[in-house]
PDB file of C-alpha atoms in Angstrom:
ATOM      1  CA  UNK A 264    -137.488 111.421-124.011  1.00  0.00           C
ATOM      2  CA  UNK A 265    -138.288 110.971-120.453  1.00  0.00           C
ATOM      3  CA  UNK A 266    -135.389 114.444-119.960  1.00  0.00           C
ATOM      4  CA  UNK A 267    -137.048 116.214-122.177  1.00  0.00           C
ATOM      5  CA  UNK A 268    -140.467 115.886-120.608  1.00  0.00           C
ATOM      6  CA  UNK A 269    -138.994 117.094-117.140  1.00  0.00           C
ATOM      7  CA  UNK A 270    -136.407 120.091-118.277  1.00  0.00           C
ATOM      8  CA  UNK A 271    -134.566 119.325-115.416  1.00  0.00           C
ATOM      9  CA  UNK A 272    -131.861 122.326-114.570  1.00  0.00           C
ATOM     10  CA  UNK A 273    -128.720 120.728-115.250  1.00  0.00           C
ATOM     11  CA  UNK A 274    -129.775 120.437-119.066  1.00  0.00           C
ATOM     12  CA  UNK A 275    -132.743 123.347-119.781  1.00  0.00           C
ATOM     13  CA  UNK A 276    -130.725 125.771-117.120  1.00  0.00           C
ATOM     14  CA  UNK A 277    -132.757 127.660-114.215  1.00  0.00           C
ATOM     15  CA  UNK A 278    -135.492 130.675-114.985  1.00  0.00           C
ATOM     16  CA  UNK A 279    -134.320 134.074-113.809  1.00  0.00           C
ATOM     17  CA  UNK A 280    -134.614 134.406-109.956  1.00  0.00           C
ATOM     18  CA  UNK A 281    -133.049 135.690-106.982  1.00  0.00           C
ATOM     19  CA  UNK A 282    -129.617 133.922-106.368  1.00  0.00           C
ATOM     20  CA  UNK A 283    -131.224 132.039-103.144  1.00  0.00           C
ATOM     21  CA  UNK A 284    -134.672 131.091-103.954  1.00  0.00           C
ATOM     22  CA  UNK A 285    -133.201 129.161-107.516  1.00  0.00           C
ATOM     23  CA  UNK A 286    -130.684 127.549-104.929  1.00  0.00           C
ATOM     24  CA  UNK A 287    -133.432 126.639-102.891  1.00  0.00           C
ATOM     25  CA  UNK A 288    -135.302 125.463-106.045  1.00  0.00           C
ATOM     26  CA  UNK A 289    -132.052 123.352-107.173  1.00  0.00           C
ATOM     27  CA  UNK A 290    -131.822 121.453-104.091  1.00  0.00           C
ATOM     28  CA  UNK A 291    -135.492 120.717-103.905  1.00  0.00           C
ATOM     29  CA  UNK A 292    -135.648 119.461-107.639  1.00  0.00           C
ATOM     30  CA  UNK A 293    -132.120 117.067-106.676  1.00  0.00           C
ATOM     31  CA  UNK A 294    -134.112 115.832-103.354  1.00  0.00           C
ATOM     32  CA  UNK A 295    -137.112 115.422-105.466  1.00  0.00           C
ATOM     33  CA  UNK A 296    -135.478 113.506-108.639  1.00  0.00           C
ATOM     34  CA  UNK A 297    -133.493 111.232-106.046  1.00  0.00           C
ATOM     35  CA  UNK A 298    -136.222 110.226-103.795  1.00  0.00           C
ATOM     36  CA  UNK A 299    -138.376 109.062-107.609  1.00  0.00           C
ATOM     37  CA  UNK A 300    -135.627 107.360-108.632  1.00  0.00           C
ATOM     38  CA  UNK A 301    -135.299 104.977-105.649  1.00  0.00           C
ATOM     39  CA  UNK A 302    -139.318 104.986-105.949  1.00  0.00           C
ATOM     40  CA  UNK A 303    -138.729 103.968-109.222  1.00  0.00           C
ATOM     41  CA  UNK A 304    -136.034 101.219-108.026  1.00  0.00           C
ATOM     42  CA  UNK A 305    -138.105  99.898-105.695  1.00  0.00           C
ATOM     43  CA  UNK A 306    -141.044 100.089-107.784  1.00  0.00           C
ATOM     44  CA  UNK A 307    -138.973  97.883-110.413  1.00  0.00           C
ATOM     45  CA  UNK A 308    -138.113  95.239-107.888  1.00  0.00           C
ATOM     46  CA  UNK A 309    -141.755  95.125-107.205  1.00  0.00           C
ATOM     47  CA  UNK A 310    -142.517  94.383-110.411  1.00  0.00           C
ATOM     48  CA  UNK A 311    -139.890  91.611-110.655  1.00  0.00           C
ATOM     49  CA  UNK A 312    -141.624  90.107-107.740  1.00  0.00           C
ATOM     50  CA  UNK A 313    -145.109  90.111-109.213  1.00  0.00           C
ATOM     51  CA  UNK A 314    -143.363  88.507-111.821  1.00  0.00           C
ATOM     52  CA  UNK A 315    -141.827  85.560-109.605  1.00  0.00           C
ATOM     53  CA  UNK A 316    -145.661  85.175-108.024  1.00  0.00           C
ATOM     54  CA  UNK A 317    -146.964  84.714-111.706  1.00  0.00           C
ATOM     55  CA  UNK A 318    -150.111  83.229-111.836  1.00  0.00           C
ATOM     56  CA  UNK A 319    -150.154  81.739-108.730  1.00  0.00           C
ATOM     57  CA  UNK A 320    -152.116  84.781-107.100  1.00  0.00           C
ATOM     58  CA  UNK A 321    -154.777  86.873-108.514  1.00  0.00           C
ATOM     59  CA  UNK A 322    -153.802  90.277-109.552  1.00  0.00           C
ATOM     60  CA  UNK A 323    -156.404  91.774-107.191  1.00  0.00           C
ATOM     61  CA  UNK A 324    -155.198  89.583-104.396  1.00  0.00           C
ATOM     62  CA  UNK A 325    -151.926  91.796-105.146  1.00  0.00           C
ATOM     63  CA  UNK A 326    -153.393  94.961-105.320  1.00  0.00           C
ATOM     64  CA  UNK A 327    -155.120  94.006-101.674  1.00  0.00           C
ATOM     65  CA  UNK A 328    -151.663  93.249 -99.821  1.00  0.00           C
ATOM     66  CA  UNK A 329    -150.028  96.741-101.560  1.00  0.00           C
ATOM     67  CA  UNK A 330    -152.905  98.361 -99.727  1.00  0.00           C
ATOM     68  CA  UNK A 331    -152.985  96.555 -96.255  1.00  0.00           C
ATOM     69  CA  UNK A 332    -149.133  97.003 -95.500  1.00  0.00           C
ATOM     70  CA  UNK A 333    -149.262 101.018 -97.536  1.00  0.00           C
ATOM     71  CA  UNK A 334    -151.819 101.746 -94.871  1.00  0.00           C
ATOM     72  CA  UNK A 335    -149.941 101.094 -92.065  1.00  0.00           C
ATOM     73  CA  UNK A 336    -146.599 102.787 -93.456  1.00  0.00           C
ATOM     74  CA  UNK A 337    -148.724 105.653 -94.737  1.00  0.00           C
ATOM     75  CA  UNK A 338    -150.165 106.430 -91.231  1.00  0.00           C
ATOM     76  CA  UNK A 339    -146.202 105.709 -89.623  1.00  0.00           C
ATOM     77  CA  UNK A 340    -144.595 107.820 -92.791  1.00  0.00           C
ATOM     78  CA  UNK A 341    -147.139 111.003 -91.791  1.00  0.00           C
ATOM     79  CA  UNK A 342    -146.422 110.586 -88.546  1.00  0.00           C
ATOM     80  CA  UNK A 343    -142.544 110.858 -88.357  1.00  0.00           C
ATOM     81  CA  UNK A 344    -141.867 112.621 -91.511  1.00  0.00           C
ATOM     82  CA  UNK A 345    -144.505 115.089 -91.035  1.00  0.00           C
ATOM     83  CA  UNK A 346    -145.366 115.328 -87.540  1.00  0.00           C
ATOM     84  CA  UNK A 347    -148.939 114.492 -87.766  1.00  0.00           C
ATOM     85  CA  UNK A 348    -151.759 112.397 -88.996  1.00  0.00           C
ATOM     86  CA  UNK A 349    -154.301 115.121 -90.933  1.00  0.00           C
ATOM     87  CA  UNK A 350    -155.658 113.603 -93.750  1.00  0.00           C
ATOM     88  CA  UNK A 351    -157.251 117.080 -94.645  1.00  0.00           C
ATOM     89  CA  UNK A 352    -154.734 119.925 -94.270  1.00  0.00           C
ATOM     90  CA  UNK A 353    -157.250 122.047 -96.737  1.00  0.00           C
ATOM     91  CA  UNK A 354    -160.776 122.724 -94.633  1.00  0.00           C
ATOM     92  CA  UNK A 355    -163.370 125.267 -95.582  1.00  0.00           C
ATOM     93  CA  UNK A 356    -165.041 125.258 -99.562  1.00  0.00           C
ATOM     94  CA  UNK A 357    -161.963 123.224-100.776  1.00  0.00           C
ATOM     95  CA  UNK A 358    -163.021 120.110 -98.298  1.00  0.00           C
ATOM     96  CA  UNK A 359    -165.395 118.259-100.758  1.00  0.00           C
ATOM     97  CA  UNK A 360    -163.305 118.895-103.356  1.00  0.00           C
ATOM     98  CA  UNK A 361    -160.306 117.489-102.144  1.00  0.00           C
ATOM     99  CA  UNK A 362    -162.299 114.387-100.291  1.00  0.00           C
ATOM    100  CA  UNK A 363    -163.393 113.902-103.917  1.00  0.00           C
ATOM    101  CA  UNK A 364    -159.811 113.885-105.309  1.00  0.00           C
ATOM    102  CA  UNK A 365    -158.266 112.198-102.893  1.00  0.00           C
ATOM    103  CA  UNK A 366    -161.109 109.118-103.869  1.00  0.00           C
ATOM    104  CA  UNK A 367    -160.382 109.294-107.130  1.00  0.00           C
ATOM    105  CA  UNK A 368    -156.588 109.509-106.495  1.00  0.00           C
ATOM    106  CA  UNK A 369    -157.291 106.134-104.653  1.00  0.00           C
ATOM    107  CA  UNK A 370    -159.738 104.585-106.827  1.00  0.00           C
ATOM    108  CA  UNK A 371    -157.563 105.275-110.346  1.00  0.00           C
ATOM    109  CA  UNK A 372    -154.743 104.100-108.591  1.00  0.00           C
ATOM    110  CA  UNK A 373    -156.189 100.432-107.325  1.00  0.00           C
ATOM    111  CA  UNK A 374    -157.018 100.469-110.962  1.00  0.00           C
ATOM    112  CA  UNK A 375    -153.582 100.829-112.356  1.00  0.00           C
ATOM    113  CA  UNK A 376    -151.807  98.553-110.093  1.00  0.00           C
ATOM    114  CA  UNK A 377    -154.627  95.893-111.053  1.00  0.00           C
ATOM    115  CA  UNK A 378    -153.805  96.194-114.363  1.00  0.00           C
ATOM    116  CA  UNK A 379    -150.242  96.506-114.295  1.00  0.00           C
ATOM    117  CA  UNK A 380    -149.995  93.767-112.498  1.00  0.00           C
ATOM    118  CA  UNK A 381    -152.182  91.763-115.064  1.00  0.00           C
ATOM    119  CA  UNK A 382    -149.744  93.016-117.452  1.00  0.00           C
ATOM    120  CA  UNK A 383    -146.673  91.610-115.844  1.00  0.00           C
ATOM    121  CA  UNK A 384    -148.744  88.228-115.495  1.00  0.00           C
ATOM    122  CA  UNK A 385    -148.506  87.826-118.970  1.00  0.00           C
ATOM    123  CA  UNK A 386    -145.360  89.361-120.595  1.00  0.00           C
ATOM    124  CA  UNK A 387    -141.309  89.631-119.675  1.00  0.00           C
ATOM    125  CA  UNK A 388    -140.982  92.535-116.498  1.00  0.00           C
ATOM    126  CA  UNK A 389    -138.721  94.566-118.763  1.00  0.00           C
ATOM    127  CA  UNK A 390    -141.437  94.975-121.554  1.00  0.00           C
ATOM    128  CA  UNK A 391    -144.114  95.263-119.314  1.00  0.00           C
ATOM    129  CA  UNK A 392    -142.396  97.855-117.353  1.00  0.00           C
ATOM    130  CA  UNK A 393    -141.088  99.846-120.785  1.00  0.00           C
ATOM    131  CA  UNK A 394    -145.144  99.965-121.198  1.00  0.00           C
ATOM    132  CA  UNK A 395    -144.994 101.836-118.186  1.00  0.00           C
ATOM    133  CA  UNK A 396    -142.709 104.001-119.597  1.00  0.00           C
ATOM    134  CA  UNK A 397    -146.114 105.395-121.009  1.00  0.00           C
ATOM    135  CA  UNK A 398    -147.041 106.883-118.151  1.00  0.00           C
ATOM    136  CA  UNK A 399    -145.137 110.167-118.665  1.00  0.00           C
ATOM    137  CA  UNK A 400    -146.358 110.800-121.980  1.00  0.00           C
ATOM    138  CA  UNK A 401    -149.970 110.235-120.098  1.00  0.00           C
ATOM    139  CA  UNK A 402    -149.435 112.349-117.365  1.00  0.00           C
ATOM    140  CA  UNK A 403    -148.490 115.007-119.739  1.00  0.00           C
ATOM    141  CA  UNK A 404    -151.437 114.936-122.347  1.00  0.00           C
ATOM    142  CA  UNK A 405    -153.074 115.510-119.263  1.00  0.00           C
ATOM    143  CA  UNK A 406    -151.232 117.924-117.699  1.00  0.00           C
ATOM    144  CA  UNK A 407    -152.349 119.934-120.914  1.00  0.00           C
ATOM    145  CA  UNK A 408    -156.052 118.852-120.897  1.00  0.00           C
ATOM    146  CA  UNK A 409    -156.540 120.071-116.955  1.00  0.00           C
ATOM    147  CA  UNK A 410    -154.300 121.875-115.601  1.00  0.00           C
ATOM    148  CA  UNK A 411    -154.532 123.836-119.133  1.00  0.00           C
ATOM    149  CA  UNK A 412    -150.051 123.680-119.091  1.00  0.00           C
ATOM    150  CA  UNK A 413    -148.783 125.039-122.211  1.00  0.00           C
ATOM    151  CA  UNK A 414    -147.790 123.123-125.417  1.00  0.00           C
ATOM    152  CA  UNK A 415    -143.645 122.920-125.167  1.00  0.00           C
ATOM    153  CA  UNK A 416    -141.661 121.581-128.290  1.00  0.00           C
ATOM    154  CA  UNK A 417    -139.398 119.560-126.255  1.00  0.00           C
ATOM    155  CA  UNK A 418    -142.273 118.197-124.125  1.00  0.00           C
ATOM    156  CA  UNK A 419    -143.588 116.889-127.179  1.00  0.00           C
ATOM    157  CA  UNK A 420    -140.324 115.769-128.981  1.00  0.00           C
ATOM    158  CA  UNK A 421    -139.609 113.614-125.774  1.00  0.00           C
ATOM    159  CA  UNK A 422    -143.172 112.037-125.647  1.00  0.00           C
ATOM    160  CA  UNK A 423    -142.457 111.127-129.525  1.00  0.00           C
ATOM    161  CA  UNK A 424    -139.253 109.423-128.609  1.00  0.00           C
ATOM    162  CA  UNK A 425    -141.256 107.538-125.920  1.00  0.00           C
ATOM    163  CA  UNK A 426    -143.751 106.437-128.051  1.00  0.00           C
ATOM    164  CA  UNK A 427    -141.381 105.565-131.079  1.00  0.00           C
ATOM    165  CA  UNK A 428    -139.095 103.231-129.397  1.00  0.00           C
ATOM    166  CA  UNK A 429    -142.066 102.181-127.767  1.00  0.00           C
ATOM    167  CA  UNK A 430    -143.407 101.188-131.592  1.00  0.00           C
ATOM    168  CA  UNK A 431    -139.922  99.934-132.340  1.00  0.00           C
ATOM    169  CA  UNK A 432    -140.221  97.484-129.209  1.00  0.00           C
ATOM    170  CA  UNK A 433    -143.581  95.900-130.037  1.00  0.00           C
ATOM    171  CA  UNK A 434    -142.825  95.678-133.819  1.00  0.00           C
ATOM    172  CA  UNK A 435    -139.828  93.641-132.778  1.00  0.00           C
ATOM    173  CA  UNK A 436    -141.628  91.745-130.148  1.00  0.00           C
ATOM    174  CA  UNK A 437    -144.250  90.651-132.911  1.00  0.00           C
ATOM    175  CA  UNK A 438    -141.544  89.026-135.340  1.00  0.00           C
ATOM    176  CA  UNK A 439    -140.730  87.293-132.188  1.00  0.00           C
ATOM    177  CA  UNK A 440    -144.021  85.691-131.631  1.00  0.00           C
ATOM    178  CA  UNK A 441    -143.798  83.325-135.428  1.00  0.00           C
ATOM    179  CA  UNK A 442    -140.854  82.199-134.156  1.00  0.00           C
ATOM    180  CA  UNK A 443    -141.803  81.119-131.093  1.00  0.00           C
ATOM    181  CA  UNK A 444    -145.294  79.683-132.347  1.00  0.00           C
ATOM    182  CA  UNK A 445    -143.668  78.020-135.520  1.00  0.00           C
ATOM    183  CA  UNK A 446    -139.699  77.612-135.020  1.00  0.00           C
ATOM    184  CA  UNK A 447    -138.433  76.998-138.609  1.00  0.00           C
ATOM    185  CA  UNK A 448    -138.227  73.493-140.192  1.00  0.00           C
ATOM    186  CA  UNK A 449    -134.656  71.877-140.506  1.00  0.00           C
ATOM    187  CA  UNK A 450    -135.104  70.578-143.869  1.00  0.00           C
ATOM    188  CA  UNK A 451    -131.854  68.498-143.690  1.00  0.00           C
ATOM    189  CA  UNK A 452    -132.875  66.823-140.575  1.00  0.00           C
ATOM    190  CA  UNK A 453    -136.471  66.258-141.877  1.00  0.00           C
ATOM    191  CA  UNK A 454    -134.261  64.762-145.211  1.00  0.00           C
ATOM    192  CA  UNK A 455    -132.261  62.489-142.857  1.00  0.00           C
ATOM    193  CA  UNK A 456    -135.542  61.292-141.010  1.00  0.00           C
ATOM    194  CA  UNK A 457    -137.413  59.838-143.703  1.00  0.00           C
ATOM    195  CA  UNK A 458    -134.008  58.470-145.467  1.00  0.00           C
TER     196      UNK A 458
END
């Protein structure tokens, strides 16, 4: 599902352009694909460890220490990667509207991790994190609603084979639960008690 959201090259092939610039293109799309999958790695391992912690810190408190140590990195990351600190590369008209952005960038995220970590609190990392899994079908409903992207048949075939096996995971997560609440009765055993 998740390829057929993000047409990548080696499957959907390359648009018509000059021999160079869809080089170019193929080398940033491999960079970009293998720097999100170790995010993804990492992000995994993360997960595992809010796991470990349980209940024995507050999600928030969580969501606090991913901020105080990404500070720090951010400001060292900007720094050597890209040579400077500027928070605001855009200045003029666009200022406001990126300052604005860039809060709600920062505010939805706080959000998310707050409630992902909840999430992981309460259920198994690997189903909390196939919830995740969610978050590509998200970003693409809205990608359409605005940044007005157009409708794509495989786009939408892949965020139905999210969502199924999504469906197919819960439904078989909910026949679990019985059977955990009320394991079945050994009526042999129960025979062999009161004998």
């Amino acid at each position: 599902g998740v390829a057929l959201i993000a047409h990548p090259t080696w499957l959907f092939g390359t648009n018509e352009k000059d021999g160079n610039e869809a080089e170019s293109d193929m080398v940033m799309q491999a960079l970009g694909a293998t720097v999100t999958t170790v995010g993804a790695a990492l992000a995994g391992l993360a997960y595992v460890f809010v796991r470990v912690i349980g209940d024995r810190a507050s999600a928030l408190v969580m969501v606090l220490y991913y901020g105080a140590v990404s500070l720090p990195v951010a400001v060292l990351g900007s720094v050597f990667f890209e040579g400077n600190w500027n928070v605001f590369a855009v200045g003029g008209d666009s200022l406001v509207r990126d300052s604005a952005l860039i809060l709600l960038v920062g505010v939805l995220g706080h959000v998310a991790q707050w409630l992902i970590n909840l999430g992981l609190q309460r259920e198994a990392a690997a189903t909390a994190t196939l919830a995740t899994c969610t978050q590509i079908v998200w970003t693409y409903i809205f990608e359409l609603a605005f940044l007005h992207e157009p409708l794509n048949g495989w786009s939408i075939g892949g965020s139905g084979l999210i969502l199924g096996y999504l469906l197919v995971v819960a439904i078989v997560k909910m026949k679990e639960i019985p059977d955990a609440i009320d394991p079945p009765i050994d009526i042999e055993k129960q025979e062999n008690v009161i004998s």
